[in-house]
mmCIF file of C-alpha atoms in Angstrom:
data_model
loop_
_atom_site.group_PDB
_atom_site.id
_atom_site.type_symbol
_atom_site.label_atom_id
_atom_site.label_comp_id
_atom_site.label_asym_id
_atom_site.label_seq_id
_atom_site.Cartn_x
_atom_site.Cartn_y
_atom_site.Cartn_z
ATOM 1 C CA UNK A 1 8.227 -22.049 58.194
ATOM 2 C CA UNK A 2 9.852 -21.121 61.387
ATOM 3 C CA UNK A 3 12.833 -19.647 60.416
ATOM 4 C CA UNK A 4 15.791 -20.219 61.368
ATOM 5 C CA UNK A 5 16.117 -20.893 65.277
ATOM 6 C CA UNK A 6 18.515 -19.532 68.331
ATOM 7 C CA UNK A 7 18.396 -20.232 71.593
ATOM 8 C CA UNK A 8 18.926 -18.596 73.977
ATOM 9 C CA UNK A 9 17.983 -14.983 73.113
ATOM 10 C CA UNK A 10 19.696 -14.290 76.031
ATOM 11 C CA UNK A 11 22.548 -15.945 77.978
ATOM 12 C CA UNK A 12 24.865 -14.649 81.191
ATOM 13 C CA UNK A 13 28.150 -16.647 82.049
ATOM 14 C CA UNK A 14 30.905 -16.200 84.551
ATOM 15 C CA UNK A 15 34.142 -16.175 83.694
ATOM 16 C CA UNK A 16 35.461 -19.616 82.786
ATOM 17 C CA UNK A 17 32.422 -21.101 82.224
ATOM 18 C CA UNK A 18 31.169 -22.839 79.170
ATOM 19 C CA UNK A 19 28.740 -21.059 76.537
ATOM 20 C CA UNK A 20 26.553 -23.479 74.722
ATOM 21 C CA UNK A 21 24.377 -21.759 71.608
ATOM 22 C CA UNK A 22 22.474 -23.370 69.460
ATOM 23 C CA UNK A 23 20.597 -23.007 66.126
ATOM 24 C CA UNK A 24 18.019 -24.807 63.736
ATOM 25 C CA UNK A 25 18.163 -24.140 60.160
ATOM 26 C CA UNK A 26 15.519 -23.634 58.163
ATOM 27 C CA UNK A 27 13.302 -26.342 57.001
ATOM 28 C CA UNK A 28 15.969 -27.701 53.653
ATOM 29 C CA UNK A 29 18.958 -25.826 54.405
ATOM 30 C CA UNK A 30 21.864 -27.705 54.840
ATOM 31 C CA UNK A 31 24.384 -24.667 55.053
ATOM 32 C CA UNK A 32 24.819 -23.178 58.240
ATOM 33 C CA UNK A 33 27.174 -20.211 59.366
ATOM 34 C CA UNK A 34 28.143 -18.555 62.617
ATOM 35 C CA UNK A 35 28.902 -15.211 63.190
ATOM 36 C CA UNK A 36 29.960 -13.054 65.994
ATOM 37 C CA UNK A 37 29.217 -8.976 66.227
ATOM 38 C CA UNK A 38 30.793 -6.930 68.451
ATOM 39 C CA UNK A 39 29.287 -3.542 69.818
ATOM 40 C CA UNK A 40 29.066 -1.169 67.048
ATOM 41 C CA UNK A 41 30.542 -3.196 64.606
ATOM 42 C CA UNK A 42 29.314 -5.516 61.427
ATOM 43 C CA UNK A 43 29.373 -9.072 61.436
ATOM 44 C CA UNK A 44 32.355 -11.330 61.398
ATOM 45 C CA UNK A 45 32.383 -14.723 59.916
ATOM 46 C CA UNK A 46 33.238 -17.814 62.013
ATOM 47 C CA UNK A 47 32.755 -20.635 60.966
ATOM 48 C CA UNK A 48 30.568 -22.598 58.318
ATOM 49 C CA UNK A 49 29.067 -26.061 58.776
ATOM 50 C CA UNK A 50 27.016 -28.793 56.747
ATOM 51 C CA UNK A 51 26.339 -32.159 58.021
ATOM 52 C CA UNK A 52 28.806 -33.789 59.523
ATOM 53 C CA UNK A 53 31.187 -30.843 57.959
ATOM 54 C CA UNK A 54 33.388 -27.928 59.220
ATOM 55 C CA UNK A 55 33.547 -26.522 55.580
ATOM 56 C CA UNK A 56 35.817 -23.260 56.597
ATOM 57 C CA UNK A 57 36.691 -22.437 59.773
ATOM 58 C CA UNK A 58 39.030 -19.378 59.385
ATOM 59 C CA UNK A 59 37.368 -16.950 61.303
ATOM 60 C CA UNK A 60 37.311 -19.390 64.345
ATOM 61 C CA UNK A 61 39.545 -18.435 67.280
ATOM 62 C CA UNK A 62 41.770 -21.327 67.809
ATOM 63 C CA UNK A 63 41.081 -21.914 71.371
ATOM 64 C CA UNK A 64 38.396 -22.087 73.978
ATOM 65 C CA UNK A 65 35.575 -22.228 70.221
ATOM 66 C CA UNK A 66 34.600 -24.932 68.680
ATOM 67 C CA UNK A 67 31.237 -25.735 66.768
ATOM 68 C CA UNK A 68 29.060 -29.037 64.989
ATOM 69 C CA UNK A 69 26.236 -29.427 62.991
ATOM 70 C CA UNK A 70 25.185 -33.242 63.772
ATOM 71 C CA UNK A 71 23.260 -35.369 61.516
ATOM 72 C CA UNK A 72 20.746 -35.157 63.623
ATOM 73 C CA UNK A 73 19.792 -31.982 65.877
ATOM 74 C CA UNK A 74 20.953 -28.149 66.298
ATOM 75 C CA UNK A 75 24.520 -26.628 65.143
ATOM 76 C CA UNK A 76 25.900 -25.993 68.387
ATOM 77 C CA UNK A 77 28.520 -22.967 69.071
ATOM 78 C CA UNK A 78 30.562 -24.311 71.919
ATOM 79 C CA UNK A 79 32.466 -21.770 73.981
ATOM 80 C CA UNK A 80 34.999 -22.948 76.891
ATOM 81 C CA UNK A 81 36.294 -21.102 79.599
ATOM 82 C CA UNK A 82 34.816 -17.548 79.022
ATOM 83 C CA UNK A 83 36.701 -14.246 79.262
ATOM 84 C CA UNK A 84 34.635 -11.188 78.991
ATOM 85 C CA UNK A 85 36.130 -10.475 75.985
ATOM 86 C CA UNK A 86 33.816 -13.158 74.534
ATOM 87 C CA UNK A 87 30.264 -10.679 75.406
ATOM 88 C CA UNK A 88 28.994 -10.163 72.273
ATOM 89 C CA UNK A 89 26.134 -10.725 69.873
ATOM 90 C CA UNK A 90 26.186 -14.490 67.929
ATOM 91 C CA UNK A 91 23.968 -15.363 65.084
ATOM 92 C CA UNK A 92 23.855 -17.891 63.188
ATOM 93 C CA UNK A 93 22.400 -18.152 59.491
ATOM 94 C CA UNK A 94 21.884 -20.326 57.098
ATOM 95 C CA UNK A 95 21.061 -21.208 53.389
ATOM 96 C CA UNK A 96 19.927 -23.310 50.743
ATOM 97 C CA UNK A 97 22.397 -22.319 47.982
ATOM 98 C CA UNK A 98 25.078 -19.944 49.742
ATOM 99 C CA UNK A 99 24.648 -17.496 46.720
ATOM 100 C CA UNK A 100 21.234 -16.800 47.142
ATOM 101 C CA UNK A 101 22.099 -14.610 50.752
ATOM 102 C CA UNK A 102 21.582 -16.139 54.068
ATOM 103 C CA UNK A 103 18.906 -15.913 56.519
ATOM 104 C CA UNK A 104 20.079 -15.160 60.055
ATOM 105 C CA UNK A 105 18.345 -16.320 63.096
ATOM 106 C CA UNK A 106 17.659 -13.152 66.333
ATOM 107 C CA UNK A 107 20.942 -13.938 67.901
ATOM 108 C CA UNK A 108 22.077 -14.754 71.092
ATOM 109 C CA UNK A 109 23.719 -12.093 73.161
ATOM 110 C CA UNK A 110 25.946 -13.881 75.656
ATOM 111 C CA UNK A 111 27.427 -11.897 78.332
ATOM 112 C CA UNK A 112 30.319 -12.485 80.551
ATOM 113 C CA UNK A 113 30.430 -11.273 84.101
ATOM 114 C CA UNK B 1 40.579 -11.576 50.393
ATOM 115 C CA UNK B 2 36.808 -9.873 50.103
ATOM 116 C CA UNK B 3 36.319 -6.591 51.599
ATOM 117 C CA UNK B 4 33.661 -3.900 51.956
ATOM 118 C CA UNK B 5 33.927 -0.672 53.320
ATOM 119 C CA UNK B 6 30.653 1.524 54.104
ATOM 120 C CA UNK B 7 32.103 5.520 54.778
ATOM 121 C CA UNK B 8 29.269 6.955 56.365
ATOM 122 C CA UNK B 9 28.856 5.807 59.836
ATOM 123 C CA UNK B 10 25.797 7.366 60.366
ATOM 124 C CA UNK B 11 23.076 9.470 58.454
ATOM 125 C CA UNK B 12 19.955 10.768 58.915
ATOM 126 C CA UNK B 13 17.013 11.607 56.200
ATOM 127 C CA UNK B 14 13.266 13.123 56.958
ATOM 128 C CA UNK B 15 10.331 10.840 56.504
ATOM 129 C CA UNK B 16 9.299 10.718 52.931
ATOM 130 C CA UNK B 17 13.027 12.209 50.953
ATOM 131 C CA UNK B 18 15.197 9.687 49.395
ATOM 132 C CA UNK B 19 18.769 8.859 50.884
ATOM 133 C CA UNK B 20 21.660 6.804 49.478
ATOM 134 C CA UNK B 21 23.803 4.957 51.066
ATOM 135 C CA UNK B 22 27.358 4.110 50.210
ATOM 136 C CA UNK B 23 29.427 0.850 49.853
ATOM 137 C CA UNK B 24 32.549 0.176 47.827
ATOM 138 C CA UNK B 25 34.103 -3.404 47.755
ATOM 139 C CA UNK B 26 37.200 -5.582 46.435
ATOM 140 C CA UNK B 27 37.691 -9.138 45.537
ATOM 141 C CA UNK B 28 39.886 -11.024 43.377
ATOM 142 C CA UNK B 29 36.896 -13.404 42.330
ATOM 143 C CA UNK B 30 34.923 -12.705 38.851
ATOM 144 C CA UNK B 31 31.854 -14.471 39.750
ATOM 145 C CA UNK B 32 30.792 -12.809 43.234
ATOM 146 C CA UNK B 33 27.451 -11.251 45.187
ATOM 147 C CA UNK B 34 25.889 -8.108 46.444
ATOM 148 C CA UNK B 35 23.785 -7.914 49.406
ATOM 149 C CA UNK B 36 22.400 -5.096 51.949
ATOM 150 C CA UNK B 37 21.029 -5.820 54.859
ATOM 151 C CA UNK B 38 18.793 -4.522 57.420
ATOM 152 C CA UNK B 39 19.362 -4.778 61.525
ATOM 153 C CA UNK B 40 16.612 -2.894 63.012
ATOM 154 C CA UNK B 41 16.320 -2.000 67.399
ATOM 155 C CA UNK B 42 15.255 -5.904 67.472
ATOM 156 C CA UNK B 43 18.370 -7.346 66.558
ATOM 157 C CA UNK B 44 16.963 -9.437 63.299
ATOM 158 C CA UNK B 45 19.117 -9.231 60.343
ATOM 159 C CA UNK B 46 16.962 -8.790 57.437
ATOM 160 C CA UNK B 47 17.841 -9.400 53.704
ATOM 161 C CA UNK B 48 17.056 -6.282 51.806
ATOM 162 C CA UNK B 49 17.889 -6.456 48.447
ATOM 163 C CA UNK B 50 20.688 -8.489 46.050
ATOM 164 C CA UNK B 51 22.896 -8.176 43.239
ATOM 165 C CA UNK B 52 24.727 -10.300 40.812
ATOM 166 C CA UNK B 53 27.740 -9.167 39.863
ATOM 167 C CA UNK B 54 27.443 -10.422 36.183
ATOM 168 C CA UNK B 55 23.756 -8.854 35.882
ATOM 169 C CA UNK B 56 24.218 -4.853 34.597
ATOM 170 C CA UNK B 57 21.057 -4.330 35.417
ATOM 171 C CA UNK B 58 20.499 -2.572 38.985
ATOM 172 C CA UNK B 59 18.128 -4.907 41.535
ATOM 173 C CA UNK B 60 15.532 -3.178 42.566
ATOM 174 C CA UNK B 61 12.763 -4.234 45.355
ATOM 175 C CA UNK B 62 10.051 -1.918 46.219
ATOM 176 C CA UNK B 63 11.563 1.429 47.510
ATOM 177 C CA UNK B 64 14.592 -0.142 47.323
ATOM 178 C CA UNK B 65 17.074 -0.221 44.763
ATOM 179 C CA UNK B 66 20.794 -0.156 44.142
ATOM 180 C CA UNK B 67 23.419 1.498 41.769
ATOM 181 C CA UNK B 68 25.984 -0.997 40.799
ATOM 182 C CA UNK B 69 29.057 0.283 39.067
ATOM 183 C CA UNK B 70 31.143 -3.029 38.474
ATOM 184 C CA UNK B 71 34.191 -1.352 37.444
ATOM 185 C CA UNK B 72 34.263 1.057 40.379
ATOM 186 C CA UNK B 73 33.415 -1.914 42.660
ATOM 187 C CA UNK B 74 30.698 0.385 44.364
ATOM 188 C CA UNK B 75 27.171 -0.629 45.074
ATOM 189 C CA UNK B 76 25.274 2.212 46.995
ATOM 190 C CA UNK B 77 21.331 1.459 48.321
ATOM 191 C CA UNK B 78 19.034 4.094 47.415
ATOM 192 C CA UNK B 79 15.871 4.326 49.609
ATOM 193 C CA UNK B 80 12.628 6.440 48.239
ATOM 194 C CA UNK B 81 9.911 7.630 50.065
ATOM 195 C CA UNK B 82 11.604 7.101 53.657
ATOM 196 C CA UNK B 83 9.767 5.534 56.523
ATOM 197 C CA UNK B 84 10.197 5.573 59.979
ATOM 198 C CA UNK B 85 10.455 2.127 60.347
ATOM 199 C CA UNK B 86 13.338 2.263 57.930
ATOM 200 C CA UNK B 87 15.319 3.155 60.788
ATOM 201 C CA UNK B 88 17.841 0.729 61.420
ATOM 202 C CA UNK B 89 21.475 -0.015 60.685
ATOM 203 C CA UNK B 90 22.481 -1.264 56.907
ATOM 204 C CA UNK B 91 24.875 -3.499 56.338
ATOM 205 C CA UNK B 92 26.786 -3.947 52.319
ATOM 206 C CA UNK B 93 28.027 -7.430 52.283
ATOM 207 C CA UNK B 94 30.355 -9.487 49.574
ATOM 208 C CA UNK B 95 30.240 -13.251 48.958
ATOM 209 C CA UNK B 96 31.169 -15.507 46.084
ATOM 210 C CA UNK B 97 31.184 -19.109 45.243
ATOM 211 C CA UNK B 98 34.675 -19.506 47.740
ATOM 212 C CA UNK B 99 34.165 -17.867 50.508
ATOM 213 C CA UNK B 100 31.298 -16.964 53.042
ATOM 214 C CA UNK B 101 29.383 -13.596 53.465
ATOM 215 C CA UNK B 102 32.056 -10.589 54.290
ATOM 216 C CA UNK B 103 30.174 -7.403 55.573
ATOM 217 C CA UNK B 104 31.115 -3.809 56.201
ATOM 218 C CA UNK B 105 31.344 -2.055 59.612
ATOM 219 C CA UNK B 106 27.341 -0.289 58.686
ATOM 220 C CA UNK B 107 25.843 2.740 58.464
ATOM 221 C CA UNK B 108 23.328 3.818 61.240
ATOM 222 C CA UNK B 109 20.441 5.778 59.307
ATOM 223 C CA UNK B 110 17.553 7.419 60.982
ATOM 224 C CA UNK B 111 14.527 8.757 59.442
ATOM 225 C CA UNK B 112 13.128 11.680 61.110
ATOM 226 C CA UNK B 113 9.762 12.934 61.392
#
């Protein structure tokens, strides 16, 4: 059992370029959640995704973000036009049965230059 | 809205004491979650330990436990017998059936020598 999957660890951007992240559940999970950590700070919720499904989306700026979970393949976190205000840590998780906790993937730090 | 808030920014403890750490929380839900969480140097988040909110009885898991005082909304993580690979920061985190995982800001706890 892998866990669950991000790539890239590690990824730089210039500003207004397009950030691409992407995760693999778990083997069974169907739930999968984004969130974003700044420096210093805890995690803040984003966005969470079954199939097919944007579930809740509140924490989701409302430009320049957007993310899918296909049927088939990776969620993708999709970030347009970067502004180095967007440099921070993003992991994803996910979950079998939401209550149960989540399991995070290692993150991907993107960086804007 | 669910909210945690974690007071101690940062605290220190020598190898082998115990040290508790401090969360308080609110929510307007009656069925909800308790979770602490690990992020060591690496990055990973790991699951540490979990509550249900209608159990009395405090979770427990190894040199791990929690004291869980519903009516206070507080849920402090108690660590015995500190290691130095305990080092990391903790998050407290909230969710229930409605809404994803909330987390506090963390405490950054280092176990000296």
């Amino acid at each position: 059992n892998a866990g669950v999957m991000q790539n890239p660890r590690h990824l730089v951007r210039r500003r207004g370029q397009e950030a691409r992240l992407r995760c693999s559940p778990m083997k069974g999970h169907s739930h999968v959640y984004w969130y974003r950590q700044l420096p210093e700070e805890g995690l803040k919720f984003m966005v969470y995704l079954q199939k097919e499904n944007i579930i809740d989306e509140s924490g989701m700026p409302k430009e320049r973000f957007s993310a899918e979970f296909p049927k088939e393949g990776p969620s993708i976190l999709r970030i347009q036009q970067v502004v180095r205000g967007d440099s921070a840590a993003y992991f994803c998780a996910s979950s079998l049965q939401g209550t149960y906790g989540y399991t995070f993937g290692s993150g991907t730090r993107l960086t804007v230059v | 809205a669910q909210t945690v808030t974690q007071s101690q920014p940062e605290m220190s403890v020598q190898e082998a004491e115990t040290v508790t750490l401090s969360c308080t929380y609110d929510t307007s839900e009656s069925n909800y979650y308790l979770f602490w969480y690990k992020q060591p140097p690496s990055r990973q988040m790991i699951l540490v330990i979990r509550q249900e909110a209608y159990k009395q009885q405090n979770a427990t898991e190894n040199r791990f436990s929690v004291n869980f005082q519903k009516a206070a909304k507080s849920f402090s993580l108690k660590i015995s017998d500190s290691q130095l690979g305990d080092t990391a920061m903790y998050f407290c985190a909230t969710l229930s059936g409605n809404t994803p995982l909330v987390f506090g800001k963390g405490t950054r706890l280092s176990v000296i020598a």
